[in-house]
PDB file of C-alpha atoms in Angstrom:
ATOM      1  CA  UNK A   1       0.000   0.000   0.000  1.00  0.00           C
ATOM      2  CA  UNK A   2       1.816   3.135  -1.443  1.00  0.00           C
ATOM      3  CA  UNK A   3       1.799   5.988   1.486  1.00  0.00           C
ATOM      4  CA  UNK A   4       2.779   9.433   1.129  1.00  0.00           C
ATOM      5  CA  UNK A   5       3.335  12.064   3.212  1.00  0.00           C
ATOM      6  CA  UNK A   6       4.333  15.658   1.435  1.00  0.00           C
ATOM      7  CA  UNK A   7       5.671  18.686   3.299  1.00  0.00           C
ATOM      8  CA  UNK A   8       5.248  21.743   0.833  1.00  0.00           C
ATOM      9  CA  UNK A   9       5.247  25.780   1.823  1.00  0.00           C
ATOM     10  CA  UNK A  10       1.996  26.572   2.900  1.00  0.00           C
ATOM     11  CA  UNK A  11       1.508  29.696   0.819  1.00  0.00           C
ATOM     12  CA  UNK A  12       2.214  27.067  -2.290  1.00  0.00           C
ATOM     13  CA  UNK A  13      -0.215  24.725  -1.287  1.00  0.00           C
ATOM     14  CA  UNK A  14      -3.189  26.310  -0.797  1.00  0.00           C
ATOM     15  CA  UNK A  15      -5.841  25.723  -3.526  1.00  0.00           C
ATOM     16  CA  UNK A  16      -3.718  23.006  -4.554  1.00  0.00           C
ATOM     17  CA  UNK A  17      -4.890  20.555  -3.050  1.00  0.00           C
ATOM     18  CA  UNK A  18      -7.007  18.337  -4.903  1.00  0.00           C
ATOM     19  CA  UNK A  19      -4.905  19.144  -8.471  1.00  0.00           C
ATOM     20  CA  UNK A  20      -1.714  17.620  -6.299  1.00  0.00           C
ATOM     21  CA  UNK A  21      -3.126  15.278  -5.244  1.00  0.00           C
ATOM     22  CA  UNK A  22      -4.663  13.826  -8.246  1.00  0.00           C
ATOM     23  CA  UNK A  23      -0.880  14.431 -10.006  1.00  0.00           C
ATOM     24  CA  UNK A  24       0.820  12.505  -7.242  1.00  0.00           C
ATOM     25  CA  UNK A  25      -1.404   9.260  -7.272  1.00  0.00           C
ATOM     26  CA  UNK A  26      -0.932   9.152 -10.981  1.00  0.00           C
ATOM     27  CA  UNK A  27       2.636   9.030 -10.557  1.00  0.00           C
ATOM     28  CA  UNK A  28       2.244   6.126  -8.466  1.00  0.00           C
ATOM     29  CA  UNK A  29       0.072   4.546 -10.518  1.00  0.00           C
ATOM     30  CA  UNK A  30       1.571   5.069 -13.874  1.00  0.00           C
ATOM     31  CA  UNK A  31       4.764   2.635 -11.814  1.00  0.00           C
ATOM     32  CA  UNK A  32       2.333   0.504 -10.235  1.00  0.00           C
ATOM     33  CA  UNK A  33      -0.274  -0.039 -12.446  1.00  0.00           C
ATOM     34  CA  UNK A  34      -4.465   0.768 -12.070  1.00  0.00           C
ATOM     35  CA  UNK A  35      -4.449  -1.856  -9.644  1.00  0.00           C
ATOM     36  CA  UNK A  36      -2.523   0.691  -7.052  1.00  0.00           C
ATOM     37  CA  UNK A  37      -4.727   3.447  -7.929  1.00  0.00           C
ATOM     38  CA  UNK A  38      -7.415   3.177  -4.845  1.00  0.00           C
ATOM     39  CA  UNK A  39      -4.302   1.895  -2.480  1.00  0.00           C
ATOM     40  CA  UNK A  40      -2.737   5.090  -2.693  1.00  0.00           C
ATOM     41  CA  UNK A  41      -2.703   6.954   0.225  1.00  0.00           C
ATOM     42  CA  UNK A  42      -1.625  10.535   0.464  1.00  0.00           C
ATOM     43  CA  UNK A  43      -1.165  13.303   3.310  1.00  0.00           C
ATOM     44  CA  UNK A  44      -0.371  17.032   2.532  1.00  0.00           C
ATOM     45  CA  UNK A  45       1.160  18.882   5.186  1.00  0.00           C
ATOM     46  CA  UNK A  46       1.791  22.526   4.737  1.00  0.00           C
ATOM     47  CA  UNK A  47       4.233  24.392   6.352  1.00  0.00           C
ATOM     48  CA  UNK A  48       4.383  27.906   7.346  1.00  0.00           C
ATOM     49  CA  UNK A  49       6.804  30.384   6.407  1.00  0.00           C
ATOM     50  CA  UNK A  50      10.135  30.778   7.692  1.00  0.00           C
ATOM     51  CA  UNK A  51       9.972  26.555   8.367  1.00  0.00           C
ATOM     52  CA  UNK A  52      11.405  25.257   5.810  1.00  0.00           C
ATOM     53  CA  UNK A  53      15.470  26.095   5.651  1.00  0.00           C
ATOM     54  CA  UNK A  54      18.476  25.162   3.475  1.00  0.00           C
ATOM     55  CA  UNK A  55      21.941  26.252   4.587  1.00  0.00           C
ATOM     56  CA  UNK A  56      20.901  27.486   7.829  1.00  0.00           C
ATOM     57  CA  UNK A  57      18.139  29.940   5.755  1.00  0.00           C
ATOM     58  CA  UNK A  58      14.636  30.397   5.241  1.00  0.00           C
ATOM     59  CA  UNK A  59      13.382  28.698   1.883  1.00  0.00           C
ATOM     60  CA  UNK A  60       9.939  28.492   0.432  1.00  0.00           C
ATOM     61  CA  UNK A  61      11.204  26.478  -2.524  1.00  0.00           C
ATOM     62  CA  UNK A  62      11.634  23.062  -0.833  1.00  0.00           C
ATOM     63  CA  UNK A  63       9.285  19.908  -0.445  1.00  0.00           C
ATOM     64  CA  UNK A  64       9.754  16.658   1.010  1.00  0.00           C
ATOM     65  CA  UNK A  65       8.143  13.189   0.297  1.00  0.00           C
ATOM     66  CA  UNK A  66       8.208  10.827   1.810  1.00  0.00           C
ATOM     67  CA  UNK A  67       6.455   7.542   0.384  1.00  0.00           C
ATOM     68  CA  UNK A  68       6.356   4.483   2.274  1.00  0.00           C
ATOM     69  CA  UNK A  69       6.750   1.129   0.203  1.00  0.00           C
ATOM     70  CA  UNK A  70       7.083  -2.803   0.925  1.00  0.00           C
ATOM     71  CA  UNK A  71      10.574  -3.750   1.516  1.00  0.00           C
ATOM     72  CA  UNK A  72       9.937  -6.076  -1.643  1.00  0.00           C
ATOM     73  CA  UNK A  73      10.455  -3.367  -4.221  1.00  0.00           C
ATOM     74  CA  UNK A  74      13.798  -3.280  -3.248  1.00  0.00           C
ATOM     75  CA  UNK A  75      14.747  -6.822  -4.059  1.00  0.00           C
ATOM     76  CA  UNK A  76      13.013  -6.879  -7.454  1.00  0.00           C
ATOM     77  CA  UNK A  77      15.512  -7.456 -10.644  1.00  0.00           C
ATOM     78  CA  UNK A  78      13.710  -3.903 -12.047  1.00  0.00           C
ATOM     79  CA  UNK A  79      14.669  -2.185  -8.885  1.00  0.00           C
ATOM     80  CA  UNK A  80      16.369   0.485  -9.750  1.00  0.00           C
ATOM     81  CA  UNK A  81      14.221   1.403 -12.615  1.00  0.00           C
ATOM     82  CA  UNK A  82      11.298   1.282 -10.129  1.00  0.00           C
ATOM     83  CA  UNK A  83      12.224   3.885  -7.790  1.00  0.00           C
ATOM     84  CA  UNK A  84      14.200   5.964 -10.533  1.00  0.00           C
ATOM     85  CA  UNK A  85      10.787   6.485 -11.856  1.00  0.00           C
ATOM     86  CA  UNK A  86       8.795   6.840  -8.399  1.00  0.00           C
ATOM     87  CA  UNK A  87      11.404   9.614  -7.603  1.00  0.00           C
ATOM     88  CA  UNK A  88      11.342  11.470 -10.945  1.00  0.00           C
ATOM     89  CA  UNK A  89       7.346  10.676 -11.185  1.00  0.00           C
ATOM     90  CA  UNK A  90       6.213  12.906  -7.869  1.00  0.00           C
ATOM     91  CA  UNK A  91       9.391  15.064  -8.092  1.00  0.00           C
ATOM     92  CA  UNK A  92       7.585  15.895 -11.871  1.00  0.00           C
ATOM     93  CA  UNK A  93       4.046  15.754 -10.369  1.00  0.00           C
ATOM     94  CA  UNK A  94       4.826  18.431  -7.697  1.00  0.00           C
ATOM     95  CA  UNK A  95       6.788  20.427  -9.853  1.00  0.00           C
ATOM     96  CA  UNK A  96       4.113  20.733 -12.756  1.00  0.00           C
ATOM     97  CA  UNK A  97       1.437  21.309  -9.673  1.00  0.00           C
ATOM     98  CA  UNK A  98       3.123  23.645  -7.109  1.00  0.00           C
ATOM     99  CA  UNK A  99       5.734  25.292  -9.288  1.00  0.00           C
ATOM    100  CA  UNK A 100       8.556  24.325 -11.606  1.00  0.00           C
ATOM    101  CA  UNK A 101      10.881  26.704  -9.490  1.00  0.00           C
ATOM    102  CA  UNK A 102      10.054  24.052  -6.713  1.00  0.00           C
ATOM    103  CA  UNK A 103      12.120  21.012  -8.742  1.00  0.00           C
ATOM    104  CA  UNK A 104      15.852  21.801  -7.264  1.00  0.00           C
ATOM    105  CA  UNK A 105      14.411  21.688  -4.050  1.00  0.00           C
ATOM    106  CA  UNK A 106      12.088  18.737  -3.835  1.00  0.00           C
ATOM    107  CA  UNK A 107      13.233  15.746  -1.772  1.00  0.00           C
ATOM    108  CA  UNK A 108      11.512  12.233  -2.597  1.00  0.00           C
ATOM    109  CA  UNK A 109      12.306   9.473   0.314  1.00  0.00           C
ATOM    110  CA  UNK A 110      11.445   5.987  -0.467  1.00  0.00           C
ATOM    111  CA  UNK A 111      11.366   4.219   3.059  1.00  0.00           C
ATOM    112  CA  UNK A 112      11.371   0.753   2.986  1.00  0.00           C
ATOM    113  CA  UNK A 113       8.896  -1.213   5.369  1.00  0.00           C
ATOM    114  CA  UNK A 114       8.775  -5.258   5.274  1.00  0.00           C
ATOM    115  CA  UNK A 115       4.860  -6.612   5.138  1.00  0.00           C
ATOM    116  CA  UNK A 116       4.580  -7.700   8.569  1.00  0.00           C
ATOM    117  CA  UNK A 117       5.421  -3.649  10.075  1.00  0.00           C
ATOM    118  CA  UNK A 118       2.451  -2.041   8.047  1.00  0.00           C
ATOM    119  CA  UNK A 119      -0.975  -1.987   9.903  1.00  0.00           C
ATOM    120  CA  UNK A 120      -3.974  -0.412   8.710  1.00  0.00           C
ATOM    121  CA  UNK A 121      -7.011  -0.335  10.838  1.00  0.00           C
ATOM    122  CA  UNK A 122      -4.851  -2.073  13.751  1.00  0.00           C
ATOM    123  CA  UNK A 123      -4.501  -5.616  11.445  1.00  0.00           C
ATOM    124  CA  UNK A 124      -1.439  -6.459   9.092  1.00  0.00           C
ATOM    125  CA  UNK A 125      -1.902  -4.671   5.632  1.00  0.00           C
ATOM    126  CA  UNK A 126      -1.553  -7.754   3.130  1.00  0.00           C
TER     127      UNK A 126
END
């Protein structure tokens, strides 16, 4: 089950929402496949001004994902060409959405959980 969690300036975000959204799960899903498309989870979280910071500096160019996946993806034969295209997919999706000045600055963190760690609705997420 693809989750996401996205940190973008709050004064970029806003109206956003649903466009991003939208952009981001078709990343996933153009990786994944259709079958993803109603597994994708995602949570926007915008931040204030003067929160984000590069170099010790206030920024309101950066944005952070980061998606959790099954451990599994890792050990696939196509696993480098799977999360090349993950990280260029919502790196492109934000970027098209939010801004294209946003692209330097947009962190994508795949983090790697093995099946028996994810829980949804307090059971093991098969």
């Amino acid at each position: 089950m693809p989750h996401l969690t996205v940190h973008l300036p709050e004064n970029r975000l806003a109206g956003k929402e649903p466009v991003l959204v939208a952009a981001l799960t078709d990343a996933v899903v153009d990786v994944y496949g259709d079958w993803a498309r109603d597994l994708v989870s995602v949570r926007l979280a915008g931040v204030p001004a003067g929160r984000f910071a590069q170099g010790g500096k206030a920024v309101d160019t950066n944005a952070s994902v980061i998606m959790g996946v099954r451990a599994g993806v890792f050990d696939r034969p196509d696993a480098t060409e799977i999360t090349a295209r993950l990280g260029t997919g919502l790196t492109d999706a934000i970027a098209r959405v939010v801004g294209e000045d946003l692209r330097a600055g947009i962190m994508v963190e795949l983090v790697a959980s093995p099946p028996e760690r994810t829980f949804v609705g307090g059971a093991v997420a098969v």
